[in-house]
Short mmCIF file of C-alpha atoms and ligand atoms in Angstrom, two decimals:
data_model
loop_
_atom_site.label_atom_id
_atom_site.label_comp_id
_atom_site.label_asym_id
_atom_site.label_seq_id
_atom_site.Cartn_x
_atom_site.Cartn_y
_atom_site.Cartn_z
CA UNK A 1 13.90 -23.42 32.31
CA UNK A 2 15.31 -21.78 35.45
CA UNK A 3 12.81 -19.58 37.19
CA UNK A 4 14.01 -16.76 39.32
CA UNK A 5 11.31 -16.89 41.92
CA UNK A 6 11.27 -14.04 44.41
CA UNK A 7 7.80 -14.49 45.62
CA UNK A 8 5.66 -11.73 47.22
CA UNK A 9 2.48 -12.07 49.14
CA UNK A 10 -0.23 -10.53 47.04
CA UNK A 11 -2.99 -12.78 45.58
CA UNK A 12 -3.88 -10.18 42.99
CA UNK A 13 -1.52 -7.84 41.30
CA UNK A 14 -2.61 -5.15 38.81
CA UNK A 15 0.12 -3.89 36.52
CA UNK A 16 -0.70 -0.67 34.68
CA UNK A 17 1.42 2.06 33.14
CA UNK A 18 0.24 4.53 35.78
CA UNK A 19 -0.37 4.12 39.42
CA UNK A 20 -3.82 5.13 40.72
CA UNK A 21 -2.09 8.10 42.43
CA UNK A 22 -0.02 11.02 41.26
CA UNK A 23 3.06 12.13 43.01
CA UNK A 24 2.85 15.79 43.92
CA UNK A 25 6.05 17.51 45.03
CA UNK A 26 5.23 20.61 47.13
CA UNK A 27 7.19 23.91 47.23
CA UNK A 28 8.92 22.66 50.37
CA UNK A 29 10.09 19.59 48.46
CA UNK A 30 7.71 17.31 50.41
CA UNK A 31 6.17 14.49 48.38
CA UNK A 32 2.39 13.91 48.77
CA UNK A 33 0.14 11.58 46.80
CA UNK A 34 -3.13 12.54 45.07
CA UNK A 35 -5.59 9.86 44.07
CA UNK A 36 -5.96 10.08 40.29
CA UNK A 37 -9.61 10.10 39.22
CA UNK A 38 -10.76 7.76 36.49
CA UNK A 39 -12.75 4.68 35.70
CA UNK A 40 -9.95 2.23 35.99
CA UNK A 41 -9.18 3.14 39.58
CA UNK A 42 -12.91 3.03 40.47
CA UNK A 43 -13.32 -0.35 38.83
CA UNK A 44 -10.26 -2.04 40.28
CA UNK A 45 -10.12 -0.56 43.77
CA UNK A 46 -12.83 -2.73 45.34
CA UNK A 47 -11.45 -5.91 43.72
CA UNK A 48 -7.88 -5.07 44.90
CA UNK A 49 -9.17 -4.37 48.39
CA UNK A 50 -11.03 -7.68 48.43
CA UNK A 51 -7.80 -9.52 47.60
CA UNK A 52 -5.55 -7.29 49.68
CA UNK A 53 -3.92 -6.83 46.30
CA UNK A 54 -1.13 -4.73 44.86
CA UNK A 55 -0.90 -2.25 42.02
CA UNK A 56 2.42 -1.82 40.14
CA UNK A 57 2.79 1.30 38.01
CA UNK A 58 4.66 4.48 37.17
CA UNK A 59 4.07 7.45 39.50
CA UNK A 60 4.28 10.01 36.58
CA UNK A 61 7.61 11.49 37.69
CA UNK A 62 11.14 10.91 36.58
CA UNK A 63 13.75 9.13 38.63
CA UNK A 64 11.49 9.12 41.66
CA UNK A 65 12.00 6.84 44.67
CA UNK A 66 10.55 3.38 44.41
CA UNK A 67 9.27 2.95 48.00
CA UNK A 68 5.90 1.20 48.20
CA UNK A 69 2.99 3.04 49.71
CA UNK A 70 -0.51 2.33 50.93
CA UNK A 71 -3.57 4.13 49.59
CA UNK A 72 -7.26 3.31 49.99
CA UNK A 73 -6.57 -0.26 50.99
CA UNK A 74 -4.29 -0.90 48.11
CA UNK A 75 -0.56 -1.64 48.23
CA UNK A 76 1.11 0.50 45.58
CA UNK A 77 4.51 -0.23 44.07
CA UNK A 78 5.99 2.55 42.03
CA UNK A 79 8.15 1.80 39.01
CA UNK A 80 10.60 4.60 38.16
CA UNK A 81 11.27 5.91 34.66
CA UNK A 82 14.25 8.03 33.70
CA UNK A 83 13.69 11.18 31.68
CA UNK A 84 15.07 9.35 28.64
CA UNK A 85 12.65 6.45 29.17
CA UNK A 86 9.71 8.85 29.48
CA UNK A 87 10.75 10.14 26.10
CA UNK A 88 11.43 6.87 24.35
CA UNK A 89 9.22 4.32 26.07
CA UNK A 90 6.24 6.53 26.95
CA UNK A 91 6.03 9.41 24.54
CA UNK A 92 7.92 7.52 21.88
CA UNK A 93 6.97 3.88 21.45
CA UNK A 94 3.72 3.95 23.42
CA UNK A 95 2.25 7.17 22.24
CA UNK A 96 4.18 7.78 18.98
CA UNK A 97 4.22 4.24 17.59
CA UNK A 98 1.52 2.04 19.09
CA UNK A 99 -1.24 4.68 19.72
CA UNK A 100 -1.48 5.79 16.06
CA UNK A 101 -0.86 2.36 14.69
CA UNK A 102 -3.67 0.87 16.72
CA UNK A 103 -6.03 3.74 15.80
CA UNK A 104 -6.21 3.03 12.09
CA UNK A 105 -2.95 4.97 11.45
CA UNK A 106 -4.93 8.25 11.62
CA UNK A 107 -1.52 9.83 12.28
CA UNK A 108 1.78 8.40 11.01
CA UNK A 109 3.41 6.07 13.53
CA UNK A 110 7.18 6.54 14.18
CA UNK A 111 9.24 3.42 13.94
CA UNK A 112 12.49 4.00 15.83
CA UNK A 113 14.73 1.27 17.14
CA UNK A 114 15.77 3.15 20.20
CA UNK A 115 12.15 3.61 21.18
CA UNK A 116 11.63 -0.12 20.86
CA UNK A 117 14.78 -0.87 22.96
CA UNK A 118 13.39 1.38 25.66
CA UNK A 119 10.00 -0.29 25.48
CA UNK A 120 11.65 -3.69 26.05
CA UNK A 121 13.70 -2.41 29.00
CA UNK A 122 10.76 -0.74 30.69
CA UNK A 123 8.42 -3.69 30.17
CA UNK A 124 11.03 -5.90 31.80
CA UNK A 125 11.19 -3.63 34.82
CA UNK A 126 7.44 -3.86 35.25
CA UNK A 127 7.45 -7.60 34.85
CA UNK A 128 10.24 -7.99 37.46
CA UNK A 129 8.38 -5.80 39.94
CA UNK A 130 5.15 -7.69 39.45
CA UNK A 131 6.99 -11.04 39.80
CA UNK A 132 8.45 -9.87 43.19
CA UNK A 133 5.09 -8.89 44.56
CA UNK A 134 2.82 -11.73 43.40
CA UNK A 135 2.13 -14.66 45.85
CA UNK A 136 2.30 -18.27 44.71
CA UNK A 137 -0.31 -18.89 41.95
CA UNK A 138 -1.53 -15.32 42.19
CA UNK A 139 -3.69 -13.56 39.57
CA UNK A 140 -1.87 -10.83 37.72
CA UNK A 141 -3.80 -8.43 35.55
CA UNK A 142 -1.75 -6.39 33.11
CA UNK A 143 -3.33 -3.26 31.56
CA UNK A 144 -3.03 -1.76 28.18
CA UNK A 145 -0.79 -1.08 25.26
CA UNK A 146 2.24 0.24 27.09
CA UNK A 147 2.85 -3.16 28.64
CA UNK A 148 2.26 -5.79 25.94
CA UNK A 149 5.58 -7.58 26.55
CA UNK A 150 4.93 -7.98 30.28
CA UNK A 151 2.84 -11.17 30.08
CA UNK A 152 5.57 -13.26 28.46
CA UNK A 153 8.33 -11.69 30.56
CA UNK A 154 6.38 -12.41 33.73
CA UNK A 155 5.52 -15.99 32.69
CA UNK A 156 9.21 -16.66 32.26
CA UNK A 157 9.94 -15.36 35.72
CA UNK A 158 6.91 -16.90 37.40
CA UNK A 159 5.30 -19.86 35.49
CA UNK A 160 2.96 -20.46 38.43
CA UNK A 161 0.96 -17.28 37.91
CA UNK A 162 -2.34 -16.77 36.12
CA UNK A 163 -1.82 -13.83 33.88
CA UNK A 164 -4.52 -11.75 32.24
CA UNK A 165 -4.11 -8.80 29.85
CA UNK A 166 -6.58 -6.19 28.86
CA UNK A 167 -6.15 -3.82 25.91
CA UNK A 168 -8.10 -0.56 26.36
CA UNK A 169 -7.59 0.65 22.84
CA UNK A 170 -8.57 -1.04 19.60
CA UNK A 171 -6.52 -3.98 18.30
CA UNK A 172 -5.94 -3.26 14.62
CA UNK A 173 -6.57 -5.46 11.67
CA UNK A 174 -3.71 -7.51 10.37
CA UNK A 175 -3.09 -5.21 7.34
CA UNK A 176 -2.12 -2.38 9.69
CA UNK A 177 -0.51 -4.32 12.44
CA UNK A 178 1.97 -6.01 10.18
CA UNK A 179 3.64 -2.60 9.50
CA UNK A 180 5.22 -2.84 12.89
CA UNK A 181 8.82 -4.06 12.61
CA UNK A 182 8.39 -5.77 16.05
CA UNK A 183 4.98 -7.41 15.28
CA UNK A 184 6.09 -10.93 16.20
CA UNK A 185 7.56 -9.82 19.55
CA UNK A 186 4.41 -8.01 20.49
CA UNK A 187 2.21 -11.01 19.65
CA UNK A 188 4.61 -13.38 21.61
CA UNK A 189 4.51 -10.92 24.50
CA UNK A 190 0.67 -11.04 24.72
CA UNK A 191 0.67 -14.80 24.38
CA UNK A 192 2.38 -14.98 27.74
CA UNK A 193 -1.12 -14.35 29.23
CA UNK A 194 -3.77 -17.01 29.86
CA UNK A 195 -6.47 -14.54 28.95
CA UNK A 196 -6.21 -11.61 26.58
CA UNK A 197 -9.14 -9.17 26.75
CA UNK A 198 -10.30 -6.66 24.14
CA UNK A 199 -13.05 -4.02 24.00
CA UNK A 200 -14.73 -5.41 20.88
CA UNK A 201 -15.13 -8.79 19.30
CA UNK A 202 -13.35 -7.54 16.20
CA UNK A 203 -10.17 -6.84 18.22
CA UNK A 204 -10.13 -10.39 19.59
CA UNK A 205 -10.68 -11.79 16.08
CA UNK A 206 -7.87 -9.64 14.66
CA UNK A 207 -5.53 -10.99 17.36
CA UNK A 208 -6.42 -14.66 16.87
CA UNK A 209 -6.08 -14.36 13.08
CA UNK A 210 -2.65 -12.72 13.45
CA UNK A 211 -1.22 -15.35 15.78
CA UNK A 212 -2.44 -18.04 13.41
CA UNK A 213 -1.12 -16.34 10.26
CA UNK A 214 2.06 -14.85 11.64
CA UNK A 215 3.16 -17.29 14.27
CA UNK A 216 1.55 -20.46 12.97
CA UNK A 217 -0.35 -21.39 16.12
CA UNK A 218 -3.42 -23.57 16.04
CA UNK A 219 -6.56 -21.80 16.93
CA UNK A 220 -10.21 -22.64 17.38
CA UNK A 221 -12.76 -19.82 17.72
CA UNK A 222 -11.36 -17.68 20.56
CA UNK A 223 -8.74 -20.14 21.76
CA UNK A 224 -5.06 -20.34 20.81
CA UNK A 225 -3.12 -23.58 21.39
CA UNK A 226 0.60 -23.18 21.96
CA UNK A 227 3.24 -25.90 21.37
CA UNK A 228 4.13 -25.97 25.05
CA UNK A 229 0.63 -27.20 25.86
CA UNK A 230 -0.73 -23.81 27.09
CA UNK A 231 -4.02 -22.37 25.90
CA UNK A 232 -4.63 -18.69 25.54
CA UNK A 233 -8.14 -17.26 25.34
CA UNK A 234 -8.89 -14.10 23.43
CA UNK A 235 -12.27 -12.59 24.56
CA UNK A 236 -14.06 -9.28 24.41
CA UNK A 237 -14.89 -7.53 27.68
CA UNK A 238 -16.44 -4.15 26.92
CA UNK A 239 -15.49 -1.73 29.65
CA UNK A 240 -18.07 0.48 31.37
CA UNK A 241 -18.42 3.20 33.99
CA UNK A 242 -19.42 3.45 37.65
CA UNK A 243 -23.12 4.11 36.78
CA UNK A 244 -24.43 4.37 40.34
CA UNK A 245 -21.73 6.94 41.34
CA UNK A 246 -22.45 9.08 38.31
CA UNK A 247 -26.18 8.88 38.62
CA UNK A 248 -25.99 9.92 42.26
CA UNK A 249 -23.77 12.85 41.33
CA UNK A 250 -25.93 13.95 38.44
CA UNK A 251 -29.18 14.05 40.44
CA UNK A 252 -27.58 15.96 43.35
CA UNK A 253 -28.82 19.49 43.91
CA UNK A 254 -25.49 21.31 43.33
CA UNK A 255 -25.11 19.57 40.03
CA UNK A 256 -28.70 20.34 39.01
CA UNK A 257 -28.21 23.96 39.87
CA UNK A 258 -24.86 24.17 38.12
CA UNK A 259 -26.40 22.70 34.96
CA UNK A 260 -29.04 25.46 35.06
CA UNK A 261 -26.40 28.07 35.51
CA UNK A 262 -24.36 26.81 32.68
CA UNK A 263 -27.35 27.16 30.29
CA UNK A 264 -28.11 30.59 31.58
CA UNK A 265 -24.49 31.75 31.31
CA UNK A 266 -24.62 30.58 27.68
CA UNK A 267 -27.67 32.78 27.02
CA UNK A 268 -30.36 30.08 27.34
CA UNK A 269 -29.71 28.44 23.96
CA UNK A 270 -32.49 26.36 22.47
CA UNK A 271 -29.94 23.58 21.83
CA UNK A 272 -26.71 23.09 23.73
CA UNK A 273 -24.34 20.72 21.93
CA UNK A 274 -21.43 19.18 23.89
CA UNK A 275 -18.16 17.49 23.14
CA UNK A 276 -15.77 16.19 25.92
CA UNK A 277 -12.52 14.59 24.91
CA UNK A 278 -8.85 14.46 25.76
CA UNK A 279 -7.32 16.64 23.11
CA UNK A 280 -6.30 13.77 20.86
CA UNK A 281 -6.29 13.39 17.12
CA UNK A 282 -8.26 10.17 17.32
CA UNK A 283 -11.25 11.92 18.81
CA UNK A 284 -12.40 13.62 15.64
CA UNK A 285 -12.74 17.05 17.34
CA UNK A 286 -11.64 19.05 14.30
CA UNK A 287 -14.15 17.63 11.81
CA UNK A 288 -16.95 17.71 14.35
CA UNK A 289 -16.47 21.45 14.87
CA UNK A 290 -16.15 21.98 11.15
CA UNK A 291 -19.54 20.23 10.69
CA UNK A 292 -21.09 22.51 13.30
CA UNK A 293 -19.46 25.56 11.74
CA UNK A 294 -20.90 24.72 8.31
CA UNK A 295 -24.39 24.27 9.75
CA UNK A 296 -24.15 27.77 11.12
CA UNK A 297 -22.68 29.16 7.88
CA UNK A 298 -25.48 27.61 5.84
CA UNK A 299 -28.16 28.89 8.17
CA UNK A 300 -29.41 25.43 9.22
CA UNK A 301 -28.55 26.49 12.81
CA UNK A 302 -28.01 29.98 14.18
CA UNK A 303 -25.94 31.28 17.10
CA UNK A 304 -29.06 32.73 18.47
CA UNK A 305 -30.38 29.34 19.33
CA UNK A 306 -27.51 26.84 19.30
CA UNK A 307 -24.10 26.68 20.96
CA UNK A 308 -21.34 24.14 20.99
CA UNK A 309 -19.40 23.64 24.16
CA UNK A 310 -16.23 21.67 23.56
CA UNK A 311 -14.12 20.57 26.54
CA UNK A 312 -10.67 19.53 25.28
CA UNK A 313 -8.67 18.12 28.19
CA UNK A 314 -4.91 18.80 27.86
CA UNK A 315 -3.10 15.59 26.94
CA UNK A 316 0.41 14.44 25.88
CA UNK A 317 1.44 18.01 25.40
CA UNK A 318 5.14 17.19 24.83
CA UNK A 319 4.32 15.10 21.76
CA UNK A 320 4.62 17.09 18.47
CA UNK A 321 1.52 15.70 16.85
CA UNK A 322 -0.55 16.90 19.90
CA UNK A 323 0.91 20.35 19.80
CA UNK A 324 0.04 20.60 16.12
CA UNK A 325 -3.49 19.42 16.72
CA UNK A 326 -3.97 22.03 19.49
CA UNK A 327 -2.86 24.78 17.05
CA UNK A 328 -5.19 23.58 14.34
CA UNK A 329 -8.19 23.49 16.66
CA UNK A 330 -7.34 26.87 18.14
CA UNK A 331 -7.30 28.29 14.57
CA UNK A 332 -10.56 26.63 13.61
CA UNK A 333 -12.41 27.75 16.68
CA UNK A 334 -11.09 31.25 16.27
CA UNK A 335 -12.19 31.40 12.70
CA UNK A 336 -15.68 30.03 13.33
CA UNK A 337 -16.26 32.35 16.30
CA UNK A 338 -14.75 35.31 14.44
CA UNK A 339 -16.93 34.74 11.38
CA UNK A 340 -20.12 33.63 12.99
CA UNK A 341 -20.25 34.70 16.64
CA UNK A 342 -22.05 37.69 17.97
CA UNK A 343 -21.48 39.74 21.13
CA UNK A 344 -22.39 37.48 24.02
CA UNK A 345 -23.14 34.61 21.55
CA UNK A 346 -20.01 32.69 20.63
CA UNK A 347 -20.65 29.80 18.25
CA UNK A 348 -18.28 27.52 20.12
CA UNK A 349 -17.44 27.77 23.79
CA UNK A 350 -14.03 26.11 23.78
CA UNK A 351 -12.45 25.04 27.05
CA UNK A 352 -8.91 23.76 26.92
CA UNK A 353 -8.89 22.61 30.47
CA UNK A 354 -9.64 19.78 32.92
CA UNK A 355 -12.60 19.92 35.24
CA UNK A 356 -13.72 18.18 38.48
CA UNK A 357 -16.16 15.33 38.17
CA UNK A 358 -19.16 17.38 39.36
CA UNK A 359 -18.64 19.98 36.69
CA UNK A 360 -18.55 17.20 34.03
CA UNK A 361 -21.84 15.83 35.42
CA UNK A 362 -23.35 19.34 35.23
CA UNK A 363 -22.25 19.65 31.62
CA UNK A 364 -23.74 16.31 30.72
CA UNK A 365 -27.01 17.36 32.42
CA UNK A 366 -26.98 20.69 30.62
CA UNK A 367 -26.40 19.32 27.12
CA UNK A 368 -29.28 18.59 24.70
CA UNK A 369 -26.97 16.84 22.26
CA UNK A 370 -23.75 14.99 23.08
CA UNK A 371 -21.48 14.74 20.09
CA UNK A 372 -18.97 11.86 20.24
CA UNK A 373 -17.27 11.41 16.87
CA UNK A 374 -13.92 9.67 17.27
CA UNK A 375 -12.20 8.35 14.12
CA UNK A 376 -11.41 5.26 16.13
CA UNK A 377 -11.85 4.59 19.87
CA UNK A 378 -11.48 1.46 22.07
CA UNK A 379 -14.74 2.19 23.92
CA UNK A 380 -15.34 5.89 24.69
CA UNK A 381 -16.61 6.27 28.21
CA UNK A 382 -17.88 9.80 27.61
CA UNK A 383 -20.74 8.42 25.57
CA UNK A 384 -21.79 6.11 28.46
CA UNK A 385 -21.35 8.86 31.04
CA UNK A 386 -23.72 11.12 29.16
CA UNK A 387 -26.32 8.43 28.99
CA UNK A 388 -25.91 7.69 32.76
CA UNK A 389 -26.60 11.36 33.55
CA UNK A 390 -29.91 11.61 31.57
CA UNK A 391 -32.18 10.47 34.39
CA UNK A 392 -35.15 12.06 32.66
CA UNK A 393 -34.59 9.94 29.56
CA UNK A 394 -34.10 13.03 27.45
CA UNK A 395 -31.20 14.28 25.35
CA UNK A 396 -29.58 12.87 22.21
CA UNK A 397 -26.30 11.11 21.57
CA UNK A 398 -24.58 11.48 18.22
CA UNK A 399 -22.09 8.67 18.11
CA UNK A 400 -19.32 7.45 15.79
CA UNK A 401 -19.76 3.92 14.49
CA UNK A 402 -15.94 3.58 15.03
CA UNK A 403 -16.17 3.84 18.81
CA UNK A 404 -16.43 0.59 20.77
CA UNK A 405 -19.50 2.10 22.49
CA UNK A 406 -21.43 1.87 19.20
CA UNK A 407 -21.77 -1.89 19.69
CA UNK A 408 -23.95 -1.35 22.76
CA UNK A 409 -25.48 2.15 22.32
CA UNK A 410 -27.35 1.23 19.21
CA UNK A 411 -30.07 3.80 19.61
CA UNK A 412 -27.68 6.72 19.23
CA UNK A 413 -27.70 8.85 16.02
CA UNK A 414 -24.86 6.92 14.38
CA UNK A 415 -22.31 8.67 12.13
CA UNK A 416 -19.27 8.00 10.03
CA UNK A 417 -16.93 10.71 11.37
CA UNK A 418 -15.12 10.93 7.99
CA UNK A 419 -18.37 11.91 6.32
CA UNK A 420 -18.88 15.63 7.15
CA UNK A 421 -22.20 15.88 5.35
CA UNK A 422 -23.40 12.76 7.09
CA UNK A 423 -22.38 14.24 10.44
CA UNK A 424 -24.21 17.52 9.66
CA UNK A 425 -27.29 15.49 8.76
CA UNK A 426 -27.15 13.50 12.04
CA UNK A 427 -26.73 16.59 14.14
CA UNK A 428 -29.75 18.16 12.48
CA UNK A 429 -31.71 15.05 12.88
CA UNK A 430 -30.89 15.06 16.64
CA UNK A 431 -31.77 18.73 16.86
CA UNK A 432 -35.14 18.27 15.24
CA UNK A 433 -36.05 14.84 16.67
CA UNK A 434 -39.46 14.73 18.40
CA UNK A 435 -39.11 14.39 22.25
CA UNK A 436 -40.95 11.05 22.10
CA UNK A 437 -38.30 9.62 19.78
CA UNK A 438 -35.50 10.86 22.02
CA UNK A 439 -37.10 9.33 25.11
CA UNK A 440 -37.45 6.01 23.40
CA UNK A 441 -33.85 5.98 22.36
CA UNK A 442 -32.48 7.26 25.66
CA UNK A 443 -34.54 4.79 27.72
CA UNK A 444 -33.06 1.91 25.73
CA UNK A 445 -29.49 3.21 26.05
CA UNK A 446 -29.89 3.82 29.77
CA UNK A 447 -31.11 0.27 30.28
CA UNK A 448 -27.98 -1.01 28.45
CA UNK A 449 -25.56 1.11 30.43
CA UNK A 450 -27.19 0.32 33.78
CA UNK A 451 -27.18 -3.46 33.07
CA UNK A 452 -23.37 -3.60 32.82
CA UNK A 453 -21.22 -1.36 34.95
CA UNK A 454 -17.48 -1.22 35.45
CA UNK A 455 -17.49 -3.60 38.42
CA UNK A 456 -19.28 -6.19 36.27
CA UNK A 457 -16.51 -5.68 33.76
CA UNK A 458 -13.77 -6.24 36.28
CA UNK A 459 -15.48 -9.19 37.94
CA UNK A 460 -16.21 -10.95 34.61
CA UNK A 461 -12.54 -10.63 33.62
CA UNK A 462 -11.18 -11.80 36.98
CA UNK A 463 -13.81 -14.57 37.06
CA UNK A 464 -12.66 -15.95 33.71
CA UNK A 465 -9.02 -15.52 34.54
CA UNK A 466 -9.50 -17.62 37.66
CA UNK A 467 -10.92 -20.46 35.55
CA UNK A 468 -7.97 -20.31 33.09
CA UNK A 469 -6.58 -23.81 32.67
CA UNK A 470 -3.04 -23.40 31.44
CA UNK A 471 -2.76 -26.88 29.95
CA UNK A 472 -5.25 -27.41 27.07
CA UNK A 473 -4.30 -31.06 26.67
CA UNK A 474 -6.25 -31.76 29.91
CA UNK A 475 -9.50 -30.68 28.28
CA UNK A 476 -9.35 -30.85 24.51
CA UNK A 477 -8.57 -33.77 22.24
CA UNK A 478 -6.26 -32.87 19.38
CA UNK A 479 -8.93 -33.83 16.86
CA UNK A 480 -10.99 -30.89 18.08
CA UNK A 481 -8.22 -28.45 17.07
CA UNK A 482 -8.56 -26.59 13.85
CA UNK A 483 -5.54 -25.41 12.01
C1 GDG B 1 -8.91 5.00 26.82
C2 GDG B 1 -9.44 4.54 25.41
C3 GDG B 1 -11.50 3.61 26.48
C4 GDG B 1 -12.13 13.78 30.29
N1 GDG B 1 -11.96 15.11 30.52
C5 GDG B 1 -12.12 15.27 31.91
C6 GDG B 1 -12.48 14.04 32.45
N2 GDG B 1 -12.44 13.16 31.44
C7 GDG B 1 -12.77 11.78 31.63
C8 GDG B 1 -14.07 11.36 30.90
C9 GDG B 1 -13.86 9.86 30.77
C10 GDG B 1 -12.39 9.73 30.54
O1 GDG B 1 -11.79 10.95 31.04
C11 GDG B 1 -12.01 9.59 29.08
O2 GDG B 1 -12.30 8.27 28.73
P1 GDG B 1 -12.53 7.90 27.20
O3 GDG B 1 -13.04 6.48 27.19
O4 GDG B 1 -13.45 8.84 26.59
O5 GDG B 1 -11.14 8.06 26.49
P2 GDG B 1 -9.59 7.72 26.69
O6 GDG B 1 -8.96 8.63 27.69
O7 GDG B 1 -8.94 7.81 25.35
O8 GDG B 1 -9.42 6.24 27.26
C12 GDG B 1 -10.92 4.56 25.40
C13 GDG B 1 -10.86 3.95 27.86
O9 GDG B 1 -9.45 3.96 27.75
C14 GDG B 1 -11.29 2.98 28.92
O10 GDG B 1 -10.95 1.64 28.54
O11 GDG B 1 -12.90 3.83 26.58
O12 GDG B 1 -11.42 4.08 24.15
O13 GDG B 1 -8.89 5.41 24.42
O14 GDG B 1 -14.22 9.15 31.91
O15 GDG B 1 -15.12 11.70 31.76
N3 GDG B 1 -12.78 13.84 33.76
C15 GDG B 1 -12.69 14.94 34.56
N4 GDG B 1 -12.34 16.20 34.09
C16 GDG B 1 -12.06 16.44 32.71
O16 GDG B 1 -11.77 17.52 32.40
N5 GDG B 1 -12.93 14.85 35.84
#
């Protein structure tokens, strides 16, 4: 094989769809960069700084310049997308095909050949950029579903690298995955990595089963043995949050005061229920609000003593499915408030907006019951954030069993989000639970969240990637391999 080596000088390269900064073009046409908030940036920043590493990603604009920039000790390398690629690669194949397919097909995935072609083209561009920036034998960590072909493309360009891949969303069971016309190409793409990480054990198992069944590779437990002598490990690495940062924020005086103020502005309800989600059809916002509406209608709860605050952060607004969802939720909230609200006492306080981090912390502190009911979710960081903010060991978490977080936050009030009566019962159970029971549950959940934060997640992944031994023949006799 001929390898086109154009080596860079970074010992660690993160490759993600988005850069950790957004390009902001001012009225004067000047470009400035704003650090984009979020767990991934917080998790990876210290590690990248430690390695003097690089981050390759899209800057969120179209046809922008590709000059590298420095931010917070990180070397950032923008990858440009054309307006057509934004439509076909990003909104199309990533968010219109893979996103619904990987989330239990809760919406119908679109299978369009031109979207796929664009996905291949853009993945190649990311791989080439990463290949150019990585030093000899560097670690490269590719993130998420938009870039599943990058590991194999990168390996072809740079066989010396250790390549890791982490999927932030669920990896579907074989029965759903095989709908994808390009299923083999995606599996081959991922197998370019030495280590493929998933949020849950089930995702890793689905992947191993698929490569065995579809591609005929030998596997043993979480290892896959390729004909060329390489071994690929499939492991679960549940992601977490920056617990210390959020705890510090949530106990600060301004946040405590703001939490009080929120409750008083809502008329000092006996129970404040809260939902915080990107406005996405996987998050189960519609059925959750329906369940709450029915509880009011039936008199199990009353607007005099309970209110539901739903923050729905705008998301993917150019995709049809998301516009439809927004309209449906607008209608439902309007109907519930129209039918059941009173002057100064809306049933649902619905906020279609994005808020700064301290306001989120104040909401978490103000809420008696956090309702997290996705139909499917890789992890769901909101559930962990709520727990991190409850330093008095009070409050209740109602949690979907279909969120990755359910594997760890076992003391939550667990629900099947498709079962509206079950959700109503769980909400009432949380509303009526004795404080002692809530404390016991919250204490246990806080212990779990504090014992594994996002830097542990990143360090564990990088630690394992460093140990990856590309050639399995050096460590395993063929007799140990299971077909
Ligand atoms: C994907 C996977 C997986 C939300 N609104 C505001 C705001 N947020 C923050 C939350 C939380 C994050 O956004 C959302 O994270 P989630 O995990 O809940 O969901 P996705 O965006 O779907 O993330 C998911 C995650 O990747 C990580 O691997 O857990 O399963 O789908 O941190 O607090 N933050 C601010 N203002 C808002 O209005 N500041």
